[in-house]
CSV table of C-alpha atoms in Angstrom, one decimal:
chain,number,residue,atom,x,y,z
A,1,THR,CA,-5.0,66.1,-90.3
A,2,GLN,CA,-8.7,65.4,-89.8
A,3,LEU,CA,-10.4,68.0,-87.6
A,4,LEU,CA,-13.7,67.8,-85.9
A,5,GLU,CA,-15.5,71.0,-84.8
A,6,GLN,CA,-18.0,70.7,-82.1
A,7,SER,CA,-20.7,73.3,-81.2
A,8,PRO,CA,-21.6,74.8,-79.0
A,9,GLN,CA,-18.5,74.7,-76.7
A,10,PHE,CA,-20.6,75.2,-73.6
A,11,LEU,CA,-24.3,74.8,-72.9
A,12,SER,CA,-26.2,75.5,-69.7
A,13,ILE,CA,-29.9,74.6,-69.5
A,14,GLN,CA,-32.6,73.8,-67.1
A,15,GLU,CA,-33.9,70.3,-66.4
A,16,GLY,CA,-36.6,69.2,-68.9
A,17,GLU,CA,-35.3,71.2,-71.8
A,18,ASN,CA,-34.3,69.7,-75.1
A,19,LEU,CA,-30.9,70.4,-76.7
A,20,THR,CA,-28.8,69.5,-79.8
A,21,VAL,CA,-25.0,69.5,-80.1
A,22,TYR,CA,-23.2,69.3,-83.4
A,23,CYS,CA,-20.0,67.7,-84.7
A,24,ASN,CA,-18.7,68.9,-88.1
A,25,SER,CA,-15.8,68.1,-90.3
A,26,SER,CA,-14.6,68.7,-93.9
A,27,SER,CA,-13.3,65.1,-93.9
A,28,VAL,CA,-15.2,61.9,-94.4
A,29,PHE,CA,-15.1,59.3,-91.6
A,30,SER,CA,-15.7,55.6,-91.9
A,31,SER,CA,-17.5,55.8,-88.6
A,32,LEU,CA,-18.1,58.3,-85.8
A,33,GLN,CA,-18.4,57.8,-82.1
A,34,TRP,CA,-19.9,59.8,-79.2
A,35,TYR,CA,-18.4,59.7,-75.7
A,36,ARG,CA,-19.4,61.3,-72.5
A,37,GLN,CA,-16.8,62.3,-69.9
A,38,GLU,CA,-17.5,63.2,-66.3
A,39,PRO,CA,-15.1,65.2,-64.2
A,40,GLY,CA,-12.1,63.2,-63.1
A,41,GLU,CA,-13.0,60.3,-65.3
A,42,GLY,CA,-12.1,59.0,-68.8
A,43,PRO,CA,-14.5,59.3,-71.7
A,44,VAL,CA,-17.2,56.5,-71.9
A,45,LEU,CA,-18.5,55.4,-75.3
A,46,LEU,CA,-22.2,56.1,-75.9
A,47,VAL,CA,-22.7,55.1,-79.5
A,48,THR,CA,-21.0,54.3,-82.8
A,49,VAL,CA,-22.6,55.3,-86.1
A,50,VAL,CA,-21.3,53.8,-89.3
A,51,THR,CA,-23.7,54.3,-92.2
A,52,GLY,CA,-24.5,57.7,-93.8
A,53,GLY,CA,-27.9,58.9,-92.6
A,54,GLU,CA,-27.9,56.5,-89.7
A,55,VAL,CA,-30.0,57.3,-86.6
A,56,LYS,CA,-29.5,55.6,-83.3
A,57,LYS,CA,-31.4,56.1,-80.1
A,58,LEU,CA,-30.2,55.5,-76.6
A,59,LYS,CA,-33.1,56.3,-74.2
A,60,ARG,CA,-33.5,60.1,-74.4
A,61,LEU,CA,-30.4,60.5,-76.6
A,62,THR,CA,-30.7,60.5,-80.4
A,63,PHE,CA,-27.6,60.3,-82.6
A,64,GLN,CA,-27.5,61.0,-86.3
A,65,PHE,CA,-24.7,60.5,-88.8
A,66,GLY,CA,-24.8,62.9,-91.8
A,67,ASP,CA,-25.5,61.4,-95.3
A,68,ALA,CA,-22.0,62.3,-96.4
A,69,ARG,CA,-20.4,60.9,-93.2
A,70,LYS,CA,-18.8,64.3,-92.4
A,71,ASP,CA,-21.0,65.4,-89.6
A,72,SER,CA,-23.1,64.2,-86.7
A,73,SER,CA,-25.6,65.5,-84.2
A,74,LEU,CA,-26.7,64.5,-80.7
A,75,HIS,CA,-30.1,65.4,-79.5
A,76,ILE,CA,-31.2,65.1,-75.9
A,77,THR,CA,-34.8,65.2,-75.0
A,78,ALA,CA,-36.0,66.3,-71.5
A,79,ALA,CA,-32.4,66.8,-70.2
A,80,GLN,CA,-31.7,65.7,-66.6
A,81,PRO,CA,-29.0,66.8,-64.2
A,82,GLY,CA,-27.4,63.3,-64.7
A,83,ASP,CA,-26.8,64.3,-68.3
A,84,THR,CA,-24.2,66.8,-67.2
A,85,GLY,CA,-20.8,66.2,-68.6
A,86,LEU,CA,-18.4,66.7,-71.6
A,87,TYR,CA,-19.7,65.3,-74.8
A,88,LEU,CA,-17.0,64.3,-77.3
A,89,CYS,CA,-17.4,63.2,-80.8
A,90,ALA,CA,-14.6,61.2,-82.4
A,91,GLY,CA,-14.2,60.1,-86.0
A,92,TRP,CA,-12.4,57.1,-87.4
A,93,GLY,CA,-10.0,57.6,-90.3
A,94,TYR,CA,-6.6,56.3,-91.3
A,95,SER,CA,-6.6,53.8,-88.4
A,96,THR,CA,-6.9,56.7,-85.9
A,97,LEU,CA,-9.6,58.0,-83.7
A,98,THR,CA,-9.6,61.9,-83.8
A,99,PHE,CA,-11.6,63.7,-81.1
A,100,GLY,CA,-13.3,67.0,-81.2
A,101,LYS,CA,-12.8,69.5,-78.4
A,102,GLY,CA,-16.2,68.6,-76.8
A,103,THR,CA,-19.4,70.3,-75.7
A,104,MET,CA,-19.6,70.9,-72.0
A,105,LEU,CA,-23.3,70.4,-70.9
A,106,LEU,CA,-24.6,71.6,-67.6
A,107,VAL,CA,-28.1,70.7,-66.6
A,108,SER,CA,-29.5,72.5,-63.6
A,109,PRO,CA,-32.4,71.2,-61.5
B,1,GLU,CA,-14.3,42.6,-65.4
B,2,ALA,CA,-11.8,45.2,-64.3
B,3,GLY,CA,-11.5,48.2,-66.6
B,4,VAL,CA,-8.4,50.0,-67.7
B,5,VAL,CA,-6.4,50.8,-64.6
B,6,GLN,CA,-4.1,53.8,-64.4
B,7,SER,CA,-1.8,55.1,-61.7
B,8,PRO,CA,-1.1,57.4,-60.1
B,9,ARG,CA,-4.4,59.4,-60.3
B,10,TYR,CA,-2.6,62.6,-59.5
B,11,LYS,CA,1.0,63.8,-59.7
B,12,ILE,CA,2.5,67.2,-58.9
B,13,ILE,CA,6.2,67.7,-59.8
B,14,GLU,CA,8.6,70.5,-60.3
B,15,LYS,CA,9.7,71.4,-63.8
B,16,LYS,CA,12.7,69.5,-65.1
B,17,GLN,CA,11.9,66.5,-63.0
B,18,PRO,CA,11.0,63.1,-64.5
B,19,VAL,CA,7.6,61.5,-64.2
B,20,ALA,CA,6.1,58.1,-65.2
B,21,PHE,CA,2.6,56.9,-65.7
B,22,TRP,CA,1.4,53.3,-65.7
B,23,CYS,CA,-1.4,51.6,-67.5
B,24,ASN,CA,-2.9,48.1,-67.2
B,25,PRO,CA,-5.4,47.6,-70.1
B,26,ILE,CA,-8.4,45.3,-70.2
B,27,SER,CA,-7.3,41.6,-70.4
B,28,GLY,CA,-7.2,40.5,-74.0
B,29,HIS,CA,-7.1,43.9,-75.5
B,30,ASN,CA,-4.2,43.9,-77.9
B,31,THR,CA,-4.3,47.6,-78.7
B,32,LEU,CA,-3.3,50.3,-76.2
B,33,TYR,CA,-3.3,54.0,-76.6
B,34,TRP,CA,-1.9,57.0,-74.7
B,35,TYR,CA,-3.8,60.3,-75.0
B,36,ARG,CA,-3.1,63.7,-73.6
B,37,GLN,CA,-6.1,65.9,-72.7
B,38,ASN,CA,-5.6,69.6,-72.0
B,39,LEU,CA,-8.1,71.5,-70.0
B,40,GLY,CA,-11.2,72.2,-72.1
B,41,GLN,CA,-9.9,70.1,-75.0
B,42,GLY,CA,-10.6,66.7,-76.4
B,43,PRO,CA,-8.0,63.9,-76.1
B,44,GLU,CA,-5.0,64.0,-78.5
B,45,LEU,CA,-3.3,60.7,-79.4
B,46,LEU,CA,0.3,60.4,-78.3
B,47,ILE,CA,1.1,56.8,-79.2
B,48,ARG,CA,-0.7,53.6,-80.2
B,49,TYR,CA,0.5,50.1,-79.6
B,50,GLU,CA,-0.5,46.8,-81.3
B,51,ASN,CA,0.7,44.2,-78.8
B,52,GLU,CA,4.2,45.3,-77.9
B,53,GLU,CA,4.8,47.3,-81.1
B,54,ALA,CA,4.4,51.1,-81.3
B,55,VAL,CA,2.6,51.4,-84.7
B,56,ASP,CA,1.8,55.2,-84.4
B,57,ASP,CA,4.0,57.5,-82.4
B,58,SER,CA,4.0,60.4,-84.8
B,59,GLN,CA,2.5,62.8,-82.2
B,60,LEU,CA,4.8,61.8,-79.4
B,61,PRO,CA,7.4,64.5,-78.5
B,62,LYS,CA,10.3,62.2,-78.6
B,63,ASP,CA,12.8,64.6,-77.2
B,64,ARG,CA,11.3,64.2,-73.8
B,65,PHE,CA,8.6,61.6,-74.0
B,66,SER,CA,9.1,57.8,-74.1
B,67,ALA,CA,6.8,54.8,-73.8
B,68,GLU,CA,7.1,51.1,-73.6
B,69,ARG,CA,4.8,48.2,-73.5
B,70,LEU,CA,6.7,45.2,-72.4
B,71,LYS,CA,5.2,41.7,-73.2
B,72,GLY,CA,2.3,43.5,-74.9
B,73,VAL,CA,0.3,44.1,-71.7
B,74,ASP,CA,1.1,46.9,-69.2
B,75,SER,CA,2.5,50.1,-70.5
B,76,THR,CA,4.4,53.1,-69.1
B,77,LEU,CA,4.7,56.6,-70.4
B,78,LYS,CA,7.6,58.7,-69.2
B,79,ILE,CA,8.4,62.4,-69.4
B,80,GLN,CA,12.0,63.5,-68.8
B,81,PRO,CA,12.4,66.4,-68.1
B,82,ALA,CA,8.9,67.7,-67.5
B,83,GLU,CA,8.0,71.2,-68.7
B,84,LEU,CA,5.2,73.5,-67.4
B,85,GLY,CA,3.3,72.9,-70.7
B,86,ASP,CA,3.1,69.2,-70.0
B,87,SER,CA,0.4,69.8,-67.3
B,88,ALA,CA,-2.6,67.8,-68.5
B,89,VAL,CA,-4.5,64.7,-68.0
B,90,TYR,CA,-2.9,61.6,-69.5
B,91,LEU,CA,-5.4,59.0,-70.5
B,92,CYS,CA,-4.7,55.4,-71.4
B,93,ALA,CA,-7.3,53.4,-73.5
B,94,SER,CA,-7.4,49.9,-74.9
B,95,SER,CA,-9.5,48.1,-77.5
B,96,SER,CA,-9.9,44.8,-79.2
B,97,SER,CA,-11.6,44.1,-82.6
B,98,GLY,CA,-8.4,43.9,-84.5
B,99,GLY,CA,-7.0,47.0,-82.9
B,100,ARG,CA,-9.2,49.4,-84.7
B,101,GLY,CA,-11.9,49.8,-82.1
B,102,GLU,CA,-14.1,51.0,-84.9
B,103,ASN,CA,-17.2,49.1,-83.9
B,104,TYR,CA,-16.5,48.6,-80.2
B,105,GLY,CA,-14.9,51.8,-79.2
B,106,TYR,CA,-12.2,52.4,-76.7
B,107,THR,CA,-12.3,51.8,-73.0
B,108,PHE,CA,-10.5,54.6,-71.2
B,109,GLY,CA,-8.9,54.6,-67.8
B,110,SER,CA,-9.6,57.4,-65.3
B,111,GLY,CA,-6.4,59.2,-66.3
B,112,THR,CA,-3.5,60.7,-64.5
B,113,ARG,CA,-3.7,64.4,-63.8
B,114,LEU,CA,-0.2,65.9,-64.0
B,115,THR,CA,0.6,69.3,-62.7
B,116,VAL,CA,4.1,70.7,-63.3
B,117,VAL,CA,5.0,73.7,-61.1
């Protein structure tokens, strides 16, 4: 079983602050995806990273895939209340997408 | 384009009763997934379909859970009888790209929140 550990589990910050959440595993993944889930809704795909060391930017969000393809990070610059939600990382391996438990982010005005 | 549609959105049942969830995937998506998400956790795969064939049901508790995907389109997930521990959100997702979704990701429905009392 491939496990993904996300940290922190919960993060509460003020608008305008920067933050980083982490996704770690002892397993190698062929690719890794980040999703955001809002209350009462299903997860929505933000990005897919495939190559070790890859960095992708989505407006104020920066995603990085570790060189060994075992870990990833998500950095948000100048967080806004609209960024509030559950951030899930998910890794591809053995034709299955495995999710971490998520990081719940609360951004207060 | 309509997304993945699930119904009902909410369901409250007494333990030992049966319950069924329905999912209509995105048109043309040949792969369909059912996930269960407990409070404060990430989604966990229950079953994956390629067209009408269940290709991975290793995590489906087969003593009480069953699923079907007739004609390779809509799918239903059933629990009979339900237990208190089955309370969770049941998510359906679909994908194309050869069924792996590796490059395109999944599209999830809004889920069905099941409460067993």
